[in-house]
Amino acid sequence: MNPTLDMVLRAVGVLVVFMVLPLTVGQAEHKVMAHMQGRLGPMYAGGFHGWAQLVADGVKFVQKEDIVPTGADRRVFQLAPVVALLPYLVVLIAIPVGPHGFVGATVDAGLFFVLAMMGVGVLGSLMAGWASANKFSLLGALRSAAQLMAYELPMLLAAASVAMAAGTVSLPGLLSAFHWWWIPWQLVGGLVFFTAGLAELQRPPFDMPVADSEIIFGAYTEYTGLRFALFLLAEYAGIVVLCALTSVLYLGGWHGPWSGSVGWLWTLVKTGLLAFVVIWLRVSYPRLREDQLQKFAWTVLIPLSLLQIALTGIVKVVIS
Amino acid sequence: MSPIPGHGLAKGLAVTLRTMTRRTVTQQYPETLPELPPRSRGVIGLFEENCTVCMLCARECPDWCIYIDSHKETTPAAAPGGRERSRNVLDRFAIDFSLCMYCGICIEVCPFDALFWSPEFEYAETDIRELTHERDTLREWMWTVPPPPALDPAAEEPKELAAARKSVDKLAAEARVAVQAPPAPAAQPASAAQPAKGATAATDANTKDATDPKDATAAKDATEPKDDKGPKDDKGGERP
Ligand code: SF4
Ligand code: SF4
């Protein structure tokens, strides 16, 4: 196939996935959360069980006035939502969905690329908080930064363990080296990675940076309309990316029965299940306090990930 | 301390998951109407045929949100040489439901059973002034007043029934004494028995009224002790 056309097709495909999956996760969150609380959730928009609720929300957001506070740093303020959202789009390009090159673009150091990009997403909320000229926003942004510092390390360590196991940092390469017994072997690393990812996305129970009962909505306090919607979308895109990444790194991505033909389906199913867990955790657990949050990262997650690396190293030496 | 660390965390997850598999408790209100318990305080209906314009309700209302206007009409004497009768005629009866706090005092004090609770609750308006409802609307709401529920199985007997039964018993006892007394004149037992029979009939009627759900007024009569209205009326009298 013509390489340009091929690239354009892949880009369009990734874009479509990027538009559809976060909305699906958002809608699932509406419904799952409602039913976990004994409610029905949205029922009217779209007619059938409120399937179009997020579309209606989007229309509402578009209609709202786009306000920039007087004291705000205009350019940075307006740029922040894009900085928050775009990294996830870029990450999605590098995640292999199925075998035989079913991936937006093959990046050689895919694992590092992906992790670095996910870290950039947090920059968006930092920019937003600093540019808003609002003390709540600033507090939220600083909490985001502190959280990023604390949780990036265990995440990287946990990911490094997988890279060690596979002997490569390319995501498709990682997947082709995968065996089913990696799942128990890398279990601890997977848990650490997933938890740290949740914290980095500022999802409950790690949503201290947006703790609405203390600092209104953290870095996003001053945002309205479409820019606010972009931040929300970034959160859901982040969930999709985190879940996809966890399933690729620790659950074998497209591996499964008949993976030759329906491998992409396996990736989707695993991602969906993890997304459900993300929602489930949000419904079940209260928010951690800031000091608990930090303590959890430094005294639990980092030792655990170091242990995982040690375990990986030992097993690797034994089997080689 | 939980036996296993993390036991509480797992429990939290289990609770939410279990709730997800259960039926939700949400009522889809406009589609399915709520099942209201008897004596729900939705709105106040006016049975204006019963109203004598005594003004008790308006005076007792803590919010002063009942507006009554009336005039006097005289009816000519029924018989030649008799006295003219005057009676009150209701001109306006309105309740301002933007002020009403649904305390139910007006309904309690009305001595003529002209006010009732209706469970009707869908009368929201977009303008607060339209919440003052006039007598025709209040009268219309009377049709939505449900029959009062039957008394609880172990409930105290209504005072009216108790009083009627007591007088019947007394009369019956007198009649028995009269029958047993040999030197009594023949006419006496008959005259004693006559009112006794009448009283029994009255009691029967009363019992029927109290249990017959159709006759809301009579049932309310029967179930509501009239005695505690005395002090309230006195208080009303002291008001300016
Ligand atoms: S319910 Fe209470 S507040 Fe309302 S009209 Fe009757 S007495 Fe007044
Ligand atoms: S208390 Fe009863 S009878 Fe008297 S004015 Fe009010 S509604 Fe009419």
XYZ file of C-alpha atoms and ligand atoms in Angstrom:
576
model
C 0.000 0.000 0.000
C 1.060 3.574 -0.611
C 2.988 4.555 2.563
C 1.385 8.013 2.773
C -2.093 6.610 2.455
C -1.209 3.953 4.995
C -0.069 6.586 7.458
C -3.137 8.744 6.931
C -5.415 5.748 7.434
C -3.668 4.808 10.648
C -3.847 8.374 11.925
C -7.568 8.560 11.162
C -8.086 5.213 12.852
C -6.313 6.348 16.001
C -8.279 9.596 15.989
C -11.584 7.752 15.732
C -10.596 5.461 18.589
C -9.518 8.510 20.542
C -12.913 10.118 20.045
C -15.016 7.034 20.697
C -13.343 5.115 23.516
C -13.110 7.917 26.113
C -16.773 8.739 25.524
C -17.669 5.079 25.931
C -15.752 4.956 29.172
C -17.460 8.158 30.310
C -20.887 6.772 29.542
C -19.995 3.498 31.234
C -18.914 5.445 34.259
C -22.272 7.241 34.372
C -24.190 4.002 34.235
C -21.950 1.761 36.319
C -21.578 4.365 39.020
C -25.315 4.902 39.114
C -26.114 1.221 39.429
C -23.459 0.721 42.066
C -25.254 3.381 44.059
C -28.703 1.926 43.468
C -29.631 4.600 40.918
C -30.455 4.458 37.233
C -28.163 7.143 35.883
C -28.995 9.063 32.708
C -32.221 7.748 31.172
C -33.496 10.384 28.765
C -30.823 11.680 26.387
C -30.984 9.680 23.182
C -34.060 7.733 24.248
C -32.587 4.362 25.128
C -31.108 4.417 28.647
C -29.546 7.797 28.064
C -26.916 6.534 25.633
C -26.425 10.042 24.234
C -25.884 11.721 27.565
C -22.290 12.655 26.845
C -23.229 14.022 23.439
C -25.805 16.200 25.152
C -23.188 17.244 27.698
C -20.840 18.145 24.874
C -23.498 20.285 23.198
C -24.076 22.022 26.502
C -20.380 22.667 27.029
C -20.059 24.150 23.548
C -22.869 26.577 24.233
C -21.290 27.904 27.414
C -19.310 31.086 27.454
C -15.557 30.687 27.364
C -14.328 32.832 30.215
C -10.713 33.736 30.911
C -10.214 35.412 34.293
C -8.834 38.959 34.164
C -5.707 38.210 36.110
C -4.979 35.010 34.210
C -2.048 34.412 31.954
C -4.192 34.268 28.832
C -2.082 32.259 26.459
C -1.009 29.623 28.965
C -4.530 29.430 30.343
C -5.958 28.749 26.912
C -3.245 26.323 25.961
C -3.439 24.170 29.077
C -6.421 21.945 28.081
C -4.726 21.059 24.816
C -1.520 20.187 26.641
C -3.538 17.998 28.962
C -5.351 16.170 26.175
C -2.880 15.789 23.331
C -0.290 13.539 25.058
C -2.898 10.814 25.428
C -3.647 10.970 21.721
C 0.043 10.613 21.016
C 0.334 7.697 23.434
C -2.560 5.943 21.760
C -0.651 5.951 18.483
C 2.088 3.807 19.968
C -0.090 1.193 21.669
C -0.285 -2.051 19.710
C -3.862 -3.217 19.409
C -3.417 -6.467 17.560
C -0.749 -8.675 16.029
C 0.836 -8.122 12.575
C 1.484 -4.414 12.906
C -1.979 -3.453 14.119
C -0.612 -0.285 15.686
C -0.731 3.415 14.881
C 3.006 3.740 14.593
C 5.812 1.496 15.709
C 8.120 3.372 18.058
C 11.375 1.644 18.878
C 11.632 2.845 22.466
C 7.856 2.622 22.746
C 7.729 2.022 26.468
C 9.782 5.075 27.343
C 7.957 7.177 24.800
C 4.600 6.201 26.225
C 5.550 6.803 29.835
C 7.152 10.144 29.082
C 4.084 11.272 27.179
C 1.761 10.294 30.020
C 3.835 12.453 32.325
C 3.361 15.409 29.985
C -0.389 15.189 30.506
C 0.028 16.330 34.081
C 1.841 19.388 32.779
C -1.525 20.523 31.468
C -3.023 20.776 34.935
C 0.132 22.458 36.236
C -0.164 25.082 33.499
C -3.844 25.472 34.184
C -3.299 25.955 37.888
C -0.482 28.417 37.524
C -2.145 30.468 34.805
C -5.531 30.748 36.517
C -4.422 33.336 39.076
C -6.505 31.549 41.657
C -5.196 30.157 44.901
C -7.331 27.039 44.719
C -6.095 26.346 41.230
C -2.533 26.849 42.338
C -2.955 24.506 45.278
C -4.481 21.913 42.997
C -1.675 22.282 40.499
C 0.976 21.923 43.187
C -0.723 18.814 44.471
C -0.742 17.460 40.925
C 2.953 18.135 40.677
C 3.677 16.476 44.000
C 1.598 13.497 42.967
C 3.412 13.243 39.660
C 6.758 13.245 41.455
C 5.652 10.568 43.870
C 3.934 8.194 41.480
C 6.052 8.489 38.375
C 8.851 6.610 40.069
C 6.971 3.396 41.000
C 5.302 3.465 37.595
C 8.648 3.615 35.825
C 10.147 0.943 38.041
C 7.208 -1.365 37.461
C 7.418 -0.811 33.719
C 11.166 -1.391 33.811
C 10.518 -4.798 35.284
C 8.484 -5.803 32.227
C 11.122 -4.409 29.930
C 13.705 -6.501 31.759
C 11.573 -9.586 31.408
C 11.094 -9.098 27.674
C 14.538 -7.747 26.980
C 13.107 -4.972 24.842
C 11.406 -1.577 25.284
C 9.410 -1.735 22.069
C 5.768 -2.387 22.823
C 5.084 -4.822 19.942
C 8.359 -6.529 20.759
C 7.269 -6.815 24.358
C 4.037 -8.451 23.298
C 5.668 -10.957 21.000
C 7.882 -12.073 23.884
C 4.882 -12.531 26.156
C 3.985 -15.868 27.725
C 0.990 -16.551 29.876
C 3.089 -17.187 33.010
C 4.212 -13.578 32.857
C 0.917 -12.606 34.421
C 1.630 -14.200 37.836
C 5.298 -13.336 37.482
C 4.646 -9.609 36.915
C 1.519 -9.439 39.047
C 2.921 -7.139 41.713
C 4.442 -4.887 39.086
C 1.109 -4.748 37.292
C -0.734 -3.730 40.439
C 1.843 -1.059 41.188
C 1.711 0.220 37.626
C -2.070 0.379 37.586
C -2.293 2.083 40.973
C 0.389 4.598 40.143
C -1.310 5.269 36.828
C -4.576 5.930 38.608
C -2.822 8.372 40.870
C -1.241 10.102 37.935
C -4.629 10.482 36.287
C -5.913 11.951 39.564
C -8.718 9.464 39.665
C -10.406 8.677 42.961
C -9.222 7.541 45.454
C -6.174 9.566 44.417
C -8.056 12.713 43.405
C -6.519 14.993 45.965
C -5.564 17.600 43.337
C -9.228 18.137 42.444
C -10.647 17.513 45.923
C -13.853 19.443 45.493
C -14.602 19.690 49.182
C -11.315 21.481 49.830
C -10.113 23.312 46.759
C -13.246 23.474 44.566
C -11.935 21.748 41.467
C -8.202 22.217 41.789
C -6.476 23.402 38.692
C -9.698 23.388 36.655
C -11.624 25.735 38.920
C -11.559 28.682 36.530
C -12.354 26.742 33.391
C -15.680 26.862 31.600
C -17.281 25.544 28.478
C -15.274 23.696 25.910
C -11.940 24.035 27.675
C -13.366 22.423 30.765
C -14.799 19.669 28.593
C -11.344 19.101 27.155
C -9.986 18.537 30.651
C -12.742 16.043 31.351
C -12.066 14.328 28.055
C -8.387 14.194 28.971
C -9.296 12.346 32.138
C -11.245 9.708 30.243
C -8.658 9.483 27.501
C -6.162 8.952 30.302
C -8.218 6.072 31.626
C -8.312 4.466 28.203
C -4.581 4.893 27.738
C -3.724 3.611 31.194
C -5.951 0.566 30.838
C -4.704 -0.202 27.358
C -1.140 0.134 28.530
C -1.676 -2.042 31.579
C -3.280 -4.726 29.457
C -0.447 -4.573 26.948
C 2.335 -4.639 29.538
C 0.930 -7.042 32.112
C -2.046 -8.894 30.672
C -0.649 -9.856 27.339
C -2.545 -7.383 25.137
C -3.867 -9.255 22.132
C -2.784 -12.663 23.417
C -5.644 -15.066 23.965
C -7.532 -17.801 22.127
C -7.666 -17.182 18.352
C -5.449 -14.158 18.788
C -4.456 -14.413 15.134
C -7.833 -13.195 13.941
C -9.480 -11.456 16.915
C -6.411 -10.236 18.749
C -7.619 -6.650 18.707
C -10.792 -7.787 20.431
C -8.748 -9.238 23.281
C -7.000 -5.911 23.754
C -10.343 -4.138 23.795
C -11.882 -6.584 26.262
C -8.953 -6.350 28.652
C -8.930 -2.576 28.400
C -12.663 -2.485 29.040
C -12.401 -4.694 32.098
C -9.651 -2.540 33.539
C -11.695 0.585 32.836
C -14.525 -1.026 34.777
C -12.134 -1.565 37.671
C -11.160 2.104 37.504
C -14.807 3.106 37.805
C -15.406 0.510 40.487
C -12.565 1.875 42.602
C -13.942 5.364 42.222
C -17.319 4.322 43.529
C -15.995 2.237 46.400
C -13.226 4.230 48.008
C -13.058 7.605 49.673
C -10.347 10.070 48.788
C -6.918 9.655 50.378
C -5.547 12.552 52.354
C -2.562 14.336 50.869
C -0.088 12.900 53.373
C -1.559 9.407 53.064
C -1.208 9.765 49.333
C 2.470 10.598 49.534
C 3.131 7.993 52.167
C 1.436 5.308 50.104
C 3.634 6.045 47.109
C 6.949 6.221 48.948
C 6.497 3.512 51.553
C 4.332 0.979 49.725
C 4.495 1.302 45.967
C 8.186 2.006 45.534
C 9.390 -0.874 47.753
C 6.924 -3.156 46.004
C 8.173 -2.181 42.574
C 11.777 -2.628 43.657
C 10.878 -6.084 44.926
C 9.284 -6.843 41.579
C 12.443 -5.803 39.773
C 14.490 -8.047 42.023
C 12.114 -10.930 41.385
C 12.220 -10.337 37.644
C 15.996 -10.282 37.717
C 16.239 -13.509 39.688
C 13.776 -15.401 37.510
C 15.454 -14.059 34.401
C 18.840 -15.302 35.544
C 17.431 -18.669 36.556
C 15.692 -19.402 33.249
C 18.483 -18.196 30.994
C -8.457 -4.522 63.233
C -9.581 -6.721 60.430
C -8.215 -10.272 60.413
C -6.498 -9.933 57.021
C -4.967 -6.634 55.928
C -6.960 -5.211 53.059
C -10.047 -7.069 54.230
C -11.939 -3.794 54.533
C -10.931 -2.694 51.056
C -12.268 -5.904 49.565
C -15.451 -5.509 51.542
C -15.989 -2.043 50.065
C -15.607 -3.390 46.566
C -17.990 -6.230 47.326
C -20.663 -3.867 48.572
C -20.648 -1.757 45.435
C -20.559 -4.781 43.191
C -23.473 -6.350 44.998
C -25.468 -3.140 44.753
C -24.857 -3.098 41.019
C -26.554 -6.458 40.589
C -29.620 -5.432 42.566
C -32.629 -3.563 41.261
C -32.297 0.177 41.546
C -34.566 2.127 43.845
C -35.075 5.047 41.476
C -38.692 5.911 40.703
C -39.117 7.210 37.170
C -41.453 9.889 38.460
C -43.322 11.371 35.526
C -43.723 7.895 34.016
C -44.611 6.068 37.202
C -46.520 7.992 39.810
C -45.583 7.533 43.426
C -47.755 5.435 45.682
C -48.649 7.873 48.402
C -49.599 6.675 51.855
C -53.070 7.524 53.168
C -53.385 10.995 54.723
C -50.624 12.364 52.483
C -50.488 16.126 52.772
C -50.581 17.212 49.162
C -53.062 20.047 48.989
C -56.082 21.253 50.905
C -59.515 20.668 49.452
C -62.553 22.695 50.445
C -65.935 21.019 50.734
C -67.677 24.354 50.457
C -71.173 22.969 50.967
C -70.128 22.310 54.562
C -68.502 25.672 55.198
C -70.449 28.034 57.428
C -67.932 30.887 57.192
C -67.143 30.592 60.866
C -63.646 31.939 60.100
C -61.999 29.572 62.559
C -59.599 28.229 59.962
C -58.545 31.697 58.848
C -57.963 32.778 62.408
C -56.020 29.697 63.429
C -53.810 29.561 60.385
C -50.302 30.425 61.607
C -49.432 31.954 58.272
C -52.689 33.842 57.793
C -52.849 32.539 54.306
C -56.550 31.709 54.163
C -58.642 34.517 52.712
C -62.385 34.427 53.342
C -64.992 36.957 52.263
C -68.654 36.552 53.006
C -71.927 38.426 53.369
C -75.054 37.867 55.402
C -78.301 36.920 53.817
C -81.628 36.852 55.618
C -84.250 34.336 54.806
C -87.834 35.389 55.506
C -89.612 33.728 58.399
C -90.876 30.270 57.589
C -94.142 30.704 59.426
C -96.175 33.930 59.751
C -95.175 35.768 62.911
C -91.853 33.866 63.063
C -88.395 35.359 63.245
C -86.248 36.105 60.188
C -83.220 33.853 59.872
C -79.829 35.203 58.808
C -77.060 33.069 57.424
C -73.546 33.597 56.079
C -72.865 33.132 52.403
C -69.349 32.445 51.217
C -68.083 34.925 48.620
C -64.454 34.044 48.483
C -62.352 31.268 49.959
C -58.736 31.211 48.906
C -55.590 29.584 50.265
C -52.219 30.991 49.336
C -50.093 27.859 48.901
C -46.948 29.916 48.554
C -47.353 30.760 52.245
C -49.023 27.635 53.523
C -46.682 25.398 55.477
C -48.995 22.378 55.392
C -49.360 22.268 59.136
C -52.936 21.088 58.817
C -54.228 23.284 61.625
C -57.026 24.671 59.449
C -58.205 21.143 58.781
C -58.040 20.241 62.444
C -59.994 23.247 63.642
C -62.761 23.279 61.072
C -65.778 22.248 63.172
C -67.939 21.528 60.143
C -65.660 19.194 58.191
C -65.245 21.514 55.276
C -61.479 21.152 54.826
C -59.651 17.966 53.870
C -56.181 16.823 52.911
C -55.857 15.709 49.335
C -52.802 13.767 48.141
C -52.754 15.801 44.920
C -49.291 17.384 44.678
C -48.725 18.360 41.067
C -49.793 21.967 41.204
C -46.504 23.759 40.695
C -46.746 27.134 38.995
C -44.211 29.324 37.278
C -45.547 32.459 38.955
C -45.803 32.619 42.710
C -49.032 34.602 42.532
C -50.766 31.737 40.783
C -50.310 29.635 43.890
C -53.233 31.388 45.546
C -56.039 29.032 44.732
C -59.669 30.121 44.864
C -62.663 28.194 46.022
C -63.490 26.551 42.699
C -60.058 24.954 42.507
C -60.219 24.010 46.155
C -63.606 22.450 45.531
C -62.269 20.531 42.546
C -59.574 19.058 44.762
C -62.267 17.569 46.980
C -62.753 14.923 44.299
C -59.196 13.715 44.842
C -59.623 13.229 48.587
C -59.420 9.493 49.236
C -61.636 7.721 51.747
C -59.996 7.573 55.151
C -58.214 4.309 55.824
C -59.810 1.882 58.211
C -58.804 2.086 61.839
C -55.935 -0.058 63.008
C -57.095 -3.432 64.345
C -56.195 -2.571 67.943
C -57.175 1.067 67.751
C -59.267 2.737 70.399
C -62.947 2.884 69.614
C -64.088 6.218 68.182
C -65.568 8.414 70.927
C -68.927 8.703 69.163
C -69.308 4.968 69.031
C -68.279 4.584 72.649
C -70.814 7.197 73.759
C -73.596 5.607 71.728
C -72.804 2.167 73.053
C -72.794 3.454 76.609
C -76.232 5.017 76.307
C -77.597 1.881 74.654
C -76.220 -0.253 77.461
C -77.714 2.070 80.016
C -81.136 1.993 78.381
C -81.014 -1.756 78.026
C -80.136 -2.112 81.681
C -83.027 0.158 82.645
C -85.382 -1.854 80.513
C -84.241 -5.054 82.135
C -84.777 -3.576 85.574
C -88.232 -2.388 84.486
C -89.178 -5.834 83.182
C -87.976 -7.586 86.317
C -89.819 -5.184 88.669
C -93.256 -6.896 89.124
C -95.383 -3.985 90.450
C -94.577 -1.673 87.546
C -97.415 -0.433 85.335
C -97.746 -2.176 81.971
C -96.977 0.948 79.909
C -93.540 1.557 81.400
C -91.491 -1.298 79.898
C -92.747 -0.450 76.440
C -91.793 3.223 76.691
C -88.357 2.281 78.071
C -87.779 -0.229 75.327
C -88.758 2.213 72.592
C -85.832 4.661 72.938
C -83.488 1.766 73.523
C -84.378 0.353 70.133
C -83.924 3.743 68.544
C -80.494 4.122 70.133
C -79.420 0.705 68.859
C -80.414 1.693 65.362
C -78.411 4.883 65.685
C -75.384 2.951 66.838
C -75.724 0.617 63.901
C -75.811 3.557 61.558
C -72.785 5.054 63.216
C -70.809 1.861 62.992
C -71.676 1.549 59.373
C -70.606 5.123 58.700
C -67.313 4.648 60.412
C -66.427 1.602 58.400
C -67.988 2.633 55.098
C -65.139 4.292 53.250
C -67.440 6.145 50.838
C -68.760 8.539 53.431
C -65.665 10.519 54.230
C -67.446 13.138 56.307
C -69.191 10.753 58.616
C -66.072 8.675 59.078
C -64.055 11.731 59.947
C -66.732 12.611 62.469
C -66.469 9.236 63.993
C -62.706 8.972 64.154
C -61.934 12.463 65.320
C -62.400 13.129 68.991
C -64.283 16.373 69.250
C -63.239 17.018 72.840
C -59.852 18.499 72.140
C -61.362 21.170 69.988
C -62.652 23.077 72.956
C -59.365 24.528 74.235
C -58.218 25.398 70.731
C -61.335 27.408 70.093
C -60.740 29.282 73.311
C -57.270 30.162 72.225
C -58.618 31.355 68.911
C -60.961 33.628 70.753
C -58.098 35.420 72.460
C -56.539 36.339 69.183
C -56.841 39.940 68.003
S -52.199 24.050 56.533
Fe -51.568 25.481 58.138
S -50.521 27.099 57.007
Fe -51.673 25.940 55.505
S -53.615 27.036 55.330
Fe -53.913 25.441 56.846
S -53.483 26.427 58.808
Fe -52.652 27.751 57.208
S -63.347 26.582 59.788
Fe -64.434 25.296 58.309
S -66.533 26.073 58.373
Fe -65.268 27.624 59.346
S -64.765 29.049 57.702
Fe -63.090 27.537 57.804
S -63.712 25.992 56.348
Fe -65.513 27.175 56.734
